[in-house]
Short mmCIF file of C-alpha atoms in Angstrom, two decimals:
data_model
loop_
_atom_site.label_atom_id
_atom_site.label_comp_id
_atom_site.label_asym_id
_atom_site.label_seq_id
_atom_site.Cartn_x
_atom_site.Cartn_y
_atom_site.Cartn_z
CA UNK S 1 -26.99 192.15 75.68
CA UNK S 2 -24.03 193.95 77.44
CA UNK S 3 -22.63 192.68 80.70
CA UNK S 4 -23.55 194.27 83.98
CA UNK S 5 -20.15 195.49 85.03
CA UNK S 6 -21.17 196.30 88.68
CA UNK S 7 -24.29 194.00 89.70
CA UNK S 8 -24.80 196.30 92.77
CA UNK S 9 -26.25 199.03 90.22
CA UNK S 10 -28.01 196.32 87.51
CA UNK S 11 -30.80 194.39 88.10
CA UNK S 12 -31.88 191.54 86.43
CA UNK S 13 -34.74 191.80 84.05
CA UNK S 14 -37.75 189.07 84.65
CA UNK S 15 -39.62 190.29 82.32
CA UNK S 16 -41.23 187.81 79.96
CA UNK S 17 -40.53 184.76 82.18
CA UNK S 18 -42.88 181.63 81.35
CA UNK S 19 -43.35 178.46 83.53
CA UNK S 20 -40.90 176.46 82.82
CA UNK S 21 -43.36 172.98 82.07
CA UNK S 22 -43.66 170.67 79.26
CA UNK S 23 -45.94 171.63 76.32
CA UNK S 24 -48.87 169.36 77.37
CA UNK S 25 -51.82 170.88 78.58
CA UNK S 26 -52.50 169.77 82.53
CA UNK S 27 -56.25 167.61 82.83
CA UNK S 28 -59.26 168.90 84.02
CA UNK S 29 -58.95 169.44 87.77
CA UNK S 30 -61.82 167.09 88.58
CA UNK S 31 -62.45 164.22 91.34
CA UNK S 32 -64.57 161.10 90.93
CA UNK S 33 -66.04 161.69 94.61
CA UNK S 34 -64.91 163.01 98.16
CA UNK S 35 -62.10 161.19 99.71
CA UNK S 36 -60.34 163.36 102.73
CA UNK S 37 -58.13 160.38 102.68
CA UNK S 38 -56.86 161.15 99.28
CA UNK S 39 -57.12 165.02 100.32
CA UNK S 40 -54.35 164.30 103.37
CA UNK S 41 -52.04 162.33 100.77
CA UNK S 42 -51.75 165.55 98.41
CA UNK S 43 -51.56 168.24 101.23
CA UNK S 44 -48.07 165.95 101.80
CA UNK S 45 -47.15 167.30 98.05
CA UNK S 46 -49.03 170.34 98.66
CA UNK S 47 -46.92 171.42 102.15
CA UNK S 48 -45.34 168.70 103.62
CA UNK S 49 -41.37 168.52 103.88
CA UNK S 50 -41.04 167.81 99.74
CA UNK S 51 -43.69 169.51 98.44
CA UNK S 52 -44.47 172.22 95.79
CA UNK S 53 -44.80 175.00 98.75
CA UNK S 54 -41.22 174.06 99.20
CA UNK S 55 -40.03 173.77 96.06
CA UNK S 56 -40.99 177.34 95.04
CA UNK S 57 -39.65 178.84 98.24
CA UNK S 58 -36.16 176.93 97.72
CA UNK S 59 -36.57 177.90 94.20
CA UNK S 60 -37.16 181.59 94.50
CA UNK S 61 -34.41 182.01 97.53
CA UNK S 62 -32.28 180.40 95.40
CA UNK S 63 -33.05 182.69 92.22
CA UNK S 64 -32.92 185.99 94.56
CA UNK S 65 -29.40 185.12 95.67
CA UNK S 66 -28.04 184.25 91.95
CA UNK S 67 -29.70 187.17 90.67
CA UNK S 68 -26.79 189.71 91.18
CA UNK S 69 -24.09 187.42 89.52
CA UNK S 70 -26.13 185.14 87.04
CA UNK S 71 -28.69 186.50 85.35
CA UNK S 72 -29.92 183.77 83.24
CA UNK S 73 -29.83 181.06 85.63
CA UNK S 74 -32.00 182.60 88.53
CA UNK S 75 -34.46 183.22 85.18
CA UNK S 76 -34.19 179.78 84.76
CA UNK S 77 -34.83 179.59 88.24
CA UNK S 78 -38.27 181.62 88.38
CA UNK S 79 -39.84 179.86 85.17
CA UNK S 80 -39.36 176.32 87.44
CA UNK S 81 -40.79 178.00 90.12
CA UNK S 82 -43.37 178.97 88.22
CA UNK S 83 -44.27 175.74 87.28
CA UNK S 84 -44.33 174.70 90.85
CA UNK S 85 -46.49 177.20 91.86
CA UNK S 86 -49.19 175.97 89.13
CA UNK S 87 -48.70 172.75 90.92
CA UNK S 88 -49.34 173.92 93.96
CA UNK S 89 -52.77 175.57 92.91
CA UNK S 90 -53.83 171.95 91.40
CA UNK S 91 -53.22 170.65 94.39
CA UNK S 92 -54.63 172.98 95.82
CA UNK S 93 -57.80 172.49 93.80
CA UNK S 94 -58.02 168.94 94.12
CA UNK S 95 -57.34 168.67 97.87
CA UNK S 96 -60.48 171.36 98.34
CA UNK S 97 -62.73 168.66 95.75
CA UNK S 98 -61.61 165.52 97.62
CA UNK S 99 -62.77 167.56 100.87
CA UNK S 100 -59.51 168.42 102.62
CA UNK S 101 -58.90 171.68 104.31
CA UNK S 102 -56.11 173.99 102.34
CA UNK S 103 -54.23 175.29 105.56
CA UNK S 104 -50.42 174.29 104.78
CA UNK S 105 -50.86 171.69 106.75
CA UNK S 106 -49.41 167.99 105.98
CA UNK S 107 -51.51 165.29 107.39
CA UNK S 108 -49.71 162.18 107.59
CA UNK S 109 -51.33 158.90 107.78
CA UNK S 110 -50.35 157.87 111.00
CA UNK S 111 -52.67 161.02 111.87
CA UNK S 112 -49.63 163.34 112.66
CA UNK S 113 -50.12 166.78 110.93
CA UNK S 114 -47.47 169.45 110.42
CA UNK S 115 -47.40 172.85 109.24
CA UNK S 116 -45.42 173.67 106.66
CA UNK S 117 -41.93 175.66 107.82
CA UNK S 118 -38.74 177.19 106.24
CA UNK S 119 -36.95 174.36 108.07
CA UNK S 120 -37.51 171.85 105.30
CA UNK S 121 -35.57 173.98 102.72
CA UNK S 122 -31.88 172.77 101.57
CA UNK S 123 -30.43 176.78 101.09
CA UNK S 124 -26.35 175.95 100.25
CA UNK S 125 -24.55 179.13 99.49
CA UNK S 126 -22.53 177.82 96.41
CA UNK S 127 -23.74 177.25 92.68
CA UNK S 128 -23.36 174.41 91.95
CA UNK S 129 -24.67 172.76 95.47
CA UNK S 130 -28.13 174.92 95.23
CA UNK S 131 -28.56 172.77 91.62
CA UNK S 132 -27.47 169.93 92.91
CA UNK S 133 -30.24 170.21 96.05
CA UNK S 134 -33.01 171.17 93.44
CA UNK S 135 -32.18 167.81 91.78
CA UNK S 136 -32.37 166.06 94.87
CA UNK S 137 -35.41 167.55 95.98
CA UNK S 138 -36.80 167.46 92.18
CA UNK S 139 -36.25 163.50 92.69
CA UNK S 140 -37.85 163.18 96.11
CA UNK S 141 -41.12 164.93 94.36
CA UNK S 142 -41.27 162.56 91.64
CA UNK S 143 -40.57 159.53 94.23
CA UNK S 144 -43.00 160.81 96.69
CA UNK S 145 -45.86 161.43 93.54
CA UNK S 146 -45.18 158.10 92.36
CA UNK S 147 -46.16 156.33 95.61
CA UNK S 148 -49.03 158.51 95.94
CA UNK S 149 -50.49 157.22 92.67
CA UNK S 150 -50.55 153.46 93.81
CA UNK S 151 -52.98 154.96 97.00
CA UNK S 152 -55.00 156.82 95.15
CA UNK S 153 -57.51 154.95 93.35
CA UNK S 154 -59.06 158.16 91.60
CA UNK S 155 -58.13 158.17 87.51
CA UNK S 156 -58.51 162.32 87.38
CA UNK S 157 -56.69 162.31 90.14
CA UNK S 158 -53.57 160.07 88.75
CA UNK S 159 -54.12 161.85 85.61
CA UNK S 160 -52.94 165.14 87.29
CA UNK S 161 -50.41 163.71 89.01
CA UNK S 162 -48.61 162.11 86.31
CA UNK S 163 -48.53 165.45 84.61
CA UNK S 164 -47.25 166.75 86.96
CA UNK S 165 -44.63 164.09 87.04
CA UNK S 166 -43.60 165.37 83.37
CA UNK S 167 -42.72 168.79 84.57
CA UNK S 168 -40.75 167.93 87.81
CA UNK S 169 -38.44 165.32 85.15
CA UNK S 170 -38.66 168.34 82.63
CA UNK S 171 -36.83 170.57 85.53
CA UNK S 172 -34.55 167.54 86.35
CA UNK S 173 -32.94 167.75 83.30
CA UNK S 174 -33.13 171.66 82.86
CA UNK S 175 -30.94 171.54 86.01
CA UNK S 176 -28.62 168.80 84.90
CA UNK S 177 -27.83 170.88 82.04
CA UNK S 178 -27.57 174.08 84.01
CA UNK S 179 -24.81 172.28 86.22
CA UNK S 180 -23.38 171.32 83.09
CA UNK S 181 -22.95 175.05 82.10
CA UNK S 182 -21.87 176.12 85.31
CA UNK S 183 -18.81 173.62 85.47
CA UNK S 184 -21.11 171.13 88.48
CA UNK S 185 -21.99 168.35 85.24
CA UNK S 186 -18.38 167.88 84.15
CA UNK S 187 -17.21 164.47 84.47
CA UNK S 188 -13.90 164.32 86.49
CA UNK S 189 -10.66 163.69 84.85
CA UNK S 190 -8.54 160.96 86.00
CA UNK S 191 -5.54 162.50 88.07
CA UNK S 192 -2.27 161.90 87.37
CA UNK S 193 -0.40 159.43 90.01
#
């Protein structure tokens, strides 16, 4: 494929972009009963300040500015934010089973709810800084998921969780190599004295 000379007159082609995920299929979105407890622990993962809501917006600001210079990378981009979005309609799914309300709001469980806002979104304007705050917030996700599991005492429930585990460490490395490519993943040479 030729390169775009002037990127104000090319566009950058998503067409054909797949969720970037790992080739598993996700369980069965089922729940063993109601539990709105459960319900306000995923509409943290759903909306709260790392969540999937926020991953895809961070990812899809972050592919919309790259666009015009880096083609493949904000494709890159979309397919994770793909994924996320699937998440997010899991969640989504499960939080309406367990008997929570799906109004993108977090509800803590000190009883403190928030609704979701742009305000949790890490948006720095150089390369290399965007991949490293995906990582960072690719992390969190995992983190946050993890201790989620050892409150929820629901097995389909775990079982979606931990796949989605797989995909957020699928995108941590899919960005590790990305920052490899873009010059962010070298290791630094020693200076001279």
């Amino acid at each position: 494929m030729e390169e775009c000379k002037n990127p104000i007159t090319c566009a950058c082609s998503f067409s054909g972009i797949r969720p970037a995920m790992v080739d598993l299929p996700y369980p069965p979105v089922q729940v063993r009963e109601q539990n709105p407890a459960y319900a306000n622990l995923l509409s943290i993962d759903y909306c709260g300040s790392v969540s999937e809501l926020s991953a895809i917006t961070q990812y899809i600001n972050n592919e919309n500015r790259l666009a015009p210079e880096n083609c493949p990378l904000a494709r890159t981009l979309l397919g994770i934010a793909m994924a996320e979005m699937m998440h997010l309609q899991h969640l989504g799914e499960l939080i309406c089973l367990l008997g929570g309300p799906v109004d993108y709001t977090a509800r803590m469980r000190n009883g403190n709810q928030r609704m979701w806002t742009p305000e949790y979104l890490t948006l720095p304007e150089h390369t290399e800084k965007m991949l490293l705050a995906d990582i960072d917030a690719e992390k969190a996700a995992i983190h946050q998921y993890e201790m989620h599991r050892k409150l929820i005492q629901d097995d389909c429930v775990d079982a979606m969780i931990r796949r989605i585990i797989l995909d957020e460490e699928y995108h941590i490395m899919l960005l590790r190599q990305l920052l490899a490519e873009c010059g962010g993943g070298r290791p630094r040479q020693n200076m001279p004295r």
